[in-house]
């Protein structure tokens, strides 16, 4: 690492707030994991399997655009740093509404993973969408940023990913509308209907 001029700096002990984004991800994962497994009696191997699946979920979240090319709609994820590609898996049948006493142990672990995914992803989307109105002066929106488009008629986990192609300032020079290109077309949306990715905020 020294030959590439990379310097490693540890955060101070007992100061997780210095960790920023990754500490927030750890906090969210711990909170949801504790809620889900509070009454679950898991063996070591089952807990390890669940933790590895949760790790894969966290490492598949979009962070920032892969490139500045406006035609590139693929986001950079932590998985790219680990294996060079986004993490993918085969879809599993949904066990969310099946009573746990009717499931095998594998199905029960899968049910816990699905509950984690649902809770965590909704929280992540809300985090991406929040407007820091009282924390920062204003959020800078500009052409080329990658965003999620909030849609009323589809679930949040299926919101399309797109890039801002054009911004439309009002008479007061404040941007409130943007034109966003997705892989399904171009849409004009209010900024309240857009969720910026974490490194875009």
Coordinates of N, CA and C in Angstrom, one line a residue, residues 49-186:
X49 N -24.7 -18.5 8.9 CA -25.3 -18.4 7.6 C -26.1 -17.1 7.5
X50 N -26.9 -16.8 8.5 CA -27.7 -15.6 8.5 C -26.8 -14.3 8.4
X51 N -25.7 -14.3 9.2 CA -24.8 -13.2 9.2 C -24.1 -13.0 7.8
X52 N -23.7 -14.1 7.2 CA -23.1 -14.0 5.8 C -24.1 -13.5 4.8
X53 N -25.4 -13.9 4.9 CA -26.4 -13.4 4.0 C -26.6 -11.9 4.2
X54 N -26.6 -11.5 5.5 CA -26.8 -10.1 5.8 C -25.6 -9.3 5.2
X55 N -24.4 -9.8 5.4 CA -23.2 -9.2 4.8 C -23.3 -9.0 3.3
X56 N -23.9 -10.0 2.6 CA -24.1 -9.9 1.2 C -25.1 -8.8 0.8
X57 N -26.1 -8.7 1.6 CA -27.1 -7.6 1.4 C -26.5 -6.2 1.5
X58 N -25.7 -6.0 2.6 CA -25.1 -4.8 2.8 C -24.0 -4.4 1.8
X59 N -23.4 -5.5 1.3 CA -22.3 -5.3 0.2 C -22.9 -5.2 -1.2
X60 N -24.2 -5.3 -1.3 CA -24.8 -5.1 -2.6 C -25.5 -3.8 -2.8
X61 N -25.5 -2.9 -1.7 CA -26.2 -1.6 -1.8 C -25.4 -0.6 -2.8
X62 N -26.2 0.2 -3.5 CA -25.5 1.1 -4.4 C -24.9 2.3 -3.6
X63 N -23.7 2.7 -4.0 CA -23.0 3.7 -3.3 C -22.9 5.0 -4.1
X64 N -22.5 4.9 -5.3 CA -22.2 6.0 -6.2 C -22.2 5.5 -7.6
X65 N -22.2 6.4 -8.6 CA -22.1 5.9 -10.0 C -20.8 5.3 -10.3
X66 N -20.7 4.3 -11.1 CA -19.5 3.6 -11.5 C -18.6 4.6 -12.3
X67 N -19.2 5.4 -13.2 CA -18.4 6.3 -14.0 C -19.2 7.6 -14.1
X68 N -18.6 8.6 -14.8 CA -19.3 9.8 -15.0 C -20.0 9.8 -16.3
X69 N -20.0 8.7 -17.1 CA -20.7 8.6 -18.3 C -22.2 8.6 -18.1
X70 N -22.9 9.6 -18.7 CA -24.4 9.7 -18.4 C -25.1 8.4 -18.9
X71 N -24.6 7.7 -19.8 CA -25.3 6.5 -20.3 C -25.0 5.2 -19.4
X72 N -24.1 5.4 -18.4 CA -23.8 4.2 -17.5 C -24.7 4.3 -16.3
X73 N -25.6 3.4 -16.2 CA -26.6 3.4 -15.1 C -26.3 2.3 -14.1
X74 N -25.0 1.8 -14.1 CA -24.6 0.8 -13.1 C -23.9 1.5 -11.9
X75 N -24.4 1.3 -10.7 CA -23.8 1.9 -9.5 C -22.6 1.1 -9.0
X76 N -21.7 1.7 -8.3 CA -20.6 1.1 -7.6 C -21.2 0.6 -6.3
X77 N -20.9 -0.7 -5.9 CA -21.3 -1.3 -4.7 C -20.1 -1.7 -3.9
X78 N -20.2 -2.0 -2.6 CA -19.1 -2.6 -1.9 C -18.6 -3.9 -2.5
X79 N -19.5 -4.6 -3.1 CA -19.2 -5.9 -3.7 C -18.1 -5.7 -4.8
X80 N -18.1 -4.6 -5.5 CA -17.1 -4.4 -6.5 C -15.7 -4.4 -5.9
X81 N -15.6 -3.9 -4.7 CA -14.3 -3.8 -4.0 C -13.9 -5.2 -3.5
X82 N -14.8 -6.1 -3.3 CA -14.6 -7.4 -2.7 C -14.2 -8.4 -3.8
X83 N -15.1 -8.5 -4.9 CA -14.9 -9.5 -5.9 C -14.8 -8.9 -7.3
X84 N -14.9 -7.6 -7.4 CA -14.7 -6.9 -8.7 C -16.0 -6.8 -9.5
X85 N -17.1 -7.3 -9.0 CA -18.4 -7.3 -9.6 C -19.5 -7.1 -8.6
X86 N -20.7 -6.7 -9.0 CA -21.8 -6.7 -8.0 C -22.2 -8.0 -7.5
X87 N -22.6 -8.1 -6.3 CA -23.0 -9.4 -5.7 C -24.4 -9.7 -6.2
X88 N -24.6 -11.0 -6.7 CA -25.9 -11.4 -7.1 C -26.2 -12.8 -6.5
X89 N -27.5 -13.1 -6.5 CA -27.8 -14.4 -6.0 C -29.1 -14.9 -6.7
X90 N -29.4 -16.1 -6.6 CA -30.6 -16.7 -7.2 C -31.8 -16.3 -6.4
X91 N -32.9 -15.9 -7.0 CA -34.1 -15.6 -6.2 C -34.6 -16.8 -5.5
X92 N -35.1 -16.5 -4.3 CA -35.6 -17.6 -3.4 C -37.1 -17.4 -3.2
X93 N -37.9 -18.4 -3.0 CA -39.3 -18.3 -2.7 C -39.5 -17.4 -1.5
X94 N -40.6 -16.7 -1.4 CA -40.9 -15.8 -0.2 C -41.4 -16.7 0.9
X95 N -40.8 -16.5 2.1 CA -41.3 -17.2 3.3 C -41.8 -16.2 4.3
X96 N -42.0 -14.9 3.9 CA -42.3 -13.9 4.9 C -43.6 -14.1 5.6
X97 N -44.6 -14.6 4.9 CA -45.9 -14.8 5.5 C -46.2 -16.2 6.0
X98 N -45.3 -17.1 5.9 CA -45.5 -18.4 6.3 C -45.1 -18.5 7.8
X99 N -46.0 -19.1 8.6 CA -45.7 -19.3 10.1 C -44.4 -20.1 10.3
X100 N -43.6 -19.6 11.2 CA -42.2 -20.2 11.4 C -42.3 -21.6 11.8
X101 N -43.4 -22.1 12.4 CA -43.4 -23.5 12.9 C -43.7 -24.4 11.7
X102 N -44.0 -23.9 10.5 CA -44.2 -24.7 9.3 C -43.0 -24.8 8.4
X103 N -41.9 -24.2 8.8 CA -40.7 -24.1 8.0 C -39.6 -25.0 8.5
X104 N -38.8 -25.5 7.5 CA -37.6 -26.2 7.9 C -36.6 -25.2 8.4
X105 N -35.5 -25.6 9.0 CA -34.5 -24.7 9.6 C -33.9 -23.8 8.5
X106 N -33.6 -24.4 7.3 CA -33.1 -23.5 6.2 C -34.1 -22.5 5.8
X107 N -35.4 -22.9 5.7 CA -36.5 -21.9 5.3 C -36.6 -20.9 6.4
X108 N -36.4 -21.2 7.6 CA -36.5 -20.3 8.7 C -35.4 -19.2 8.6
X109 N -34.2 -19.7 8.3 CA -33.1 -18.7 8.1 C -33.4 -17.8 6.9
X110 N -33.9 -18.4 5.9 CA -34.2 -17.6 4.7 C -35.3 -16.6 5.0
X111 N -36.3 -17.0 5.9 CA -37.3 -16.1 6.3 C -36.7 -14.9 7.1
X112 N -35.8 -15.2 8.0 CA -35.1 -14.1 8.7 C -34.4 -13.2 7.8
X113 N -33.7 -13.7 6.8 CA -33.0 -12.9 5.8 C -33.9 -12.0 5.0
X114 N -35.1 -12.6 4.6 CA -36.1 -11.8 3.9 C -36.6 -10.6 4.8
X115 N -36.9 -10.9 6.0 CA -37.3 -9.9 7.0 C -36.3 -8.8 7.1
X116 N -35.0 -9.2 7.2 CA -33.9 -8.2 7.3 C -33.9 -7.4 6.1
X117 N -33.9 -8.0 4.9 CA -33.8 -7.3 3.6 C -34.9 -6.3 3.5
X118 N -36.2 -6.6 3.9 CA -37.3 -5.7 3.8 C -37.1 -4.5 4.7
X119 N -36.8 -4.8 6.0 CA -36.6 -3.7 6.9 C -35.5 -2.8 6.6
X120 N -34.3 -3.4 6.3 CA -33.1 -2.6 6.1 C -33.2 -1.8 4.8
X121 N -33.8 -2.4 3.7 CA -33.8 -1.7 2.4 C -34.8 -0.5 2.5
X122 N -35.9 -0.6 3.2 CA -36.8 0.5 3.4 C -36.1 1.6 4.1
X123 N -35.4 1.3 5.2 CA -34.6 2.3 5.9 C -33.6 2.9 5.1
X124 N -32.9 2.2 4.3 CA -31.8 2.7 3.4 C -32.4 3.7 2.4
X125 N -33.6 3.3 1.8 CA -34.2 4.2 0.8 C -34.6 5.5 1.5
X126 N -35.2 5.4 2.7 CA -35.6 6.6 3.4 C -34.4 7.5 3.8
X127 N -33.2 6.8 4.1 CA -32.0 7.6 4.4 C -31.6 8.3 3.1
X128 N -31.6 7.6 2.0 CA -31.2 8.2 0.7 C -32.1 9.4 0.3
X129 N -33.4 9.3 0.7 CA -34.4 10.3 0.3 C -34.5 11.5 1.2
X130 N -34.0 11.4 2.4 CA -34.2 12.4 3.4 C -33.5 13.7 2.9
X131 N -34.2 14.8 3.2 CA -33.7 16.1 2.9 C -33.2 16.7 4.1
X132 N -31.9 17.1 4.1 CA -31.3 17.6 5.3 C -31.6 19.1 5.5
X133 N -32.8 19.4 5.5 CA -33.3 20.8 5.4 C -32.7 21.6 6.6
X134 N -32.7 21.0 7.8 CA -32.3 21.8 8.9 C -30.8 21.5 9.3
X135 N -30.2 20.6 8.6 CA -28.8 20.2 8.9 C -27.8 20.9 8.0
X136 N -28.2 21.1 6.7 CA -27.3 21.7 5.8 C -28.1 22.8 5.0
X137 N -27.4 23.8 4.5 CA -28.0 24.9 3.8 C -28.9 24.4 2.6
X138 N -28.3 23.7 1.7 CA -29.1 23.0 0.7 C -28.3 21.9 0.0
X139 N -29.0 21.0 -0.5 CA -28.4 19.8 -1.2 C -28.1 20.2 -2.6
X140 N -26.9 20.0 -3.1 CA -26.6 20.4 -4.5 C -27.0 19.2 -5.4
X141 N -27.9 19.6 -6.3 CA -28.3 18.6 -7.3 C -27.7 19.1 -8.6
X142 N -27.1 18.2 -9.3 CA -26.5 18.6 -10.6 C -26.6 17.4 -11.6
X143 N -26.3 17.8 -12.9 CA -26.4 16.9 -14.0 C -25.4 15.8 -13.8
X144 N -25.8 14.5 -14.0 CA -24.8 13.4 -13.9 C -25.0 12.6 -12.6
X145 N -25.7 13.1 -11.6 CA -25.9 12.4 -10.4 C -26.8 11.2 -10.6
X146 N -26.5 10.1 -9.9 CA -27.3 8.9 -9.9 C -28.3 9.0 -8.8
X147 N -29.6 8.7 -9.1 CA -30.7 8.8 -8.2 C -31.6 7.6 -8.3
X148 N -32.5 7.4 -7.3 CA -33.6 6.4 -7.4 C -34.8 7.3 -7.6
X149 N -35.8 6.9 -8.5 CA -37.0 7.6 -8.7 C -38.1 7.0 -7.8
X150 N -38.7 7.8 -6.9 CA -39.7 7.3 -6.1 C -41.0 7.2 -6.9
X151 N -41.6 6.0 -6.9 CA -42.8 5.8 -7.6 C -43.9 5.3 -6.7
X152 N -45.1 5.8 -6.8 CA -46.2 5.4 -5.9 C -46.8 4.0 -6.2
X153 N -46.8 3.7 -7.5 CA -47.5 2.4 -7.9 C -46.6 1.2 -7.9
X154 N -45.3 1.3 -7.5 CA -44.5 0.1 -7.3 C -43.8 0.1 -6.0
X155 N -43.4 -1.0 -5.5 CA -42.8 -1.1 -4.1 C -41.4 -0.4 -4.2
X156 N -40.9 0.2 -3.1 CA -39.7 0.9 -3.0 C -38.5 0.0 -3.5
X157 N -38.5 -1.3 -3.3 CA -37.4 -2.1 -3.7 C -37.3 -2.2 -5.2
X158 N -38.3 -1.7 -5.9 CA -38.3 -1.8 -7.4 C -38.2 -0.4 -8.0
X159 N -38.0 0.6 -7.2 CA -37.8 2.0 -7.8 C -36.7 2.0 -8.8
X160 N -36.9 2.6 -10.0 CA -35.8 2.6 -11.0 C -34.6 3.5 -10.6
X161 N -33.5 3.1 -11.1 CA -32.2 3.8 -10.9 C -32.0 4.7 -12.2
X162 N -31.6 5.9 -12.1 CA -31.4 6.8 -13.2 C -30.3 7.8 -13.0
X163 N -30.1 8.6 -14.0 CA -29.1 9.7 -13.9 C -29.8 11.0 -14.3
X164 N -29.5 12.1 -13.5 CA -30.0 13.4 -13.8 C -29.4 13.9 -15.1
X165 N -30.3 14.2 -16.1 CA -29.8 14.7 -17.4 C -29.9 16.2 -17.5
X166 N -30.9 16.8 -16.8 CA -31.1 18.2 -16.8 C -31.7 18.7 -15.6
X167 N -31.4 19.9 -15.1 CA -32.1 20.5 -13.9 C -32.8 21.7 -14.4
X168 N -33.9 22.0 -13.7 CA -34.8 23.1 -14.0 C -35.0 24.0 -12.9
X169 N -34.2 25.1 -12.8 CA -34.3 26.1 -11.7 C -35.6 26.9 -11.9
X170 N -36.2 27.3 -10.8 CA -37.4 28.2 -10.8 C -36.9 29.6 -11.0
X171 N -37.9 30.5 -10.8 CA -37.6 32.0 -11.0 C -36.7 32.5 -9.9
X172 N -36.6 31.8 -8.8 CA -35.7 32.2 -7.7 C -34.4 31.5 -7.8
X173 N -34.1 30.8 -8.9 CA -32.8 30.1 -9.1 C -32.6 28.9 -8.2
X174 N -33.7 28.4 -7.6 CA -33.6 27.2 -6.8 C -34.1 26.0 -7.6
X175 N -33.3 25.0 -7.6 CA -33.7 23.8 -8.4 C -34.7 23.0 -7.7
X176 N -35.8 22.7 -8.3 CA -36.9 21.9 -7.7 C -37.3 20.8 -8.6
X177 N -36.9 20.8 -9.8 CA -37.3 19.8 -10.8 C -36.1 19.3 -11.6
X178 N -36.1 18.0 -11.9 CA -35.0 17.5 -12.7 C -35.5 16.5 -13.7
X179 N -34.8 16.4 -14.9 CA -35.1 15.4 -15.9 C -34.1 14.2 -15.6
X180 N -34.7 13.0 -15.5 CA -33.9 11.9 -15.1 C -34.0 10.8 -16.2
X181 N -32.9 10.2 -16.7 CA -32.9 9.1 -17.7 C -32.7 7.8 -17.0
X182 N -33.6 6.9 -17.2 CA -33.5 5.5 -16.7 C -33.3 4.6 -17.9
X183 N -33.2 3.3 -17.6 CA -33.1 2.3 -18.8 C -34.5 2.1 -19.4
X184 N -35.6 2.7 -18.9 CA -36.9 2.6 -19.5 C -37.4 3.9 -20.1
X185 N -36.6 4.9 -20.0 CA -37.1 6.2 -20.6 C -36.6 7.4 -19.8
X186 N -37.0 8.6 -20.2 CA -36.7 9.8 -19.5 C -37.9 10.4 -18.9

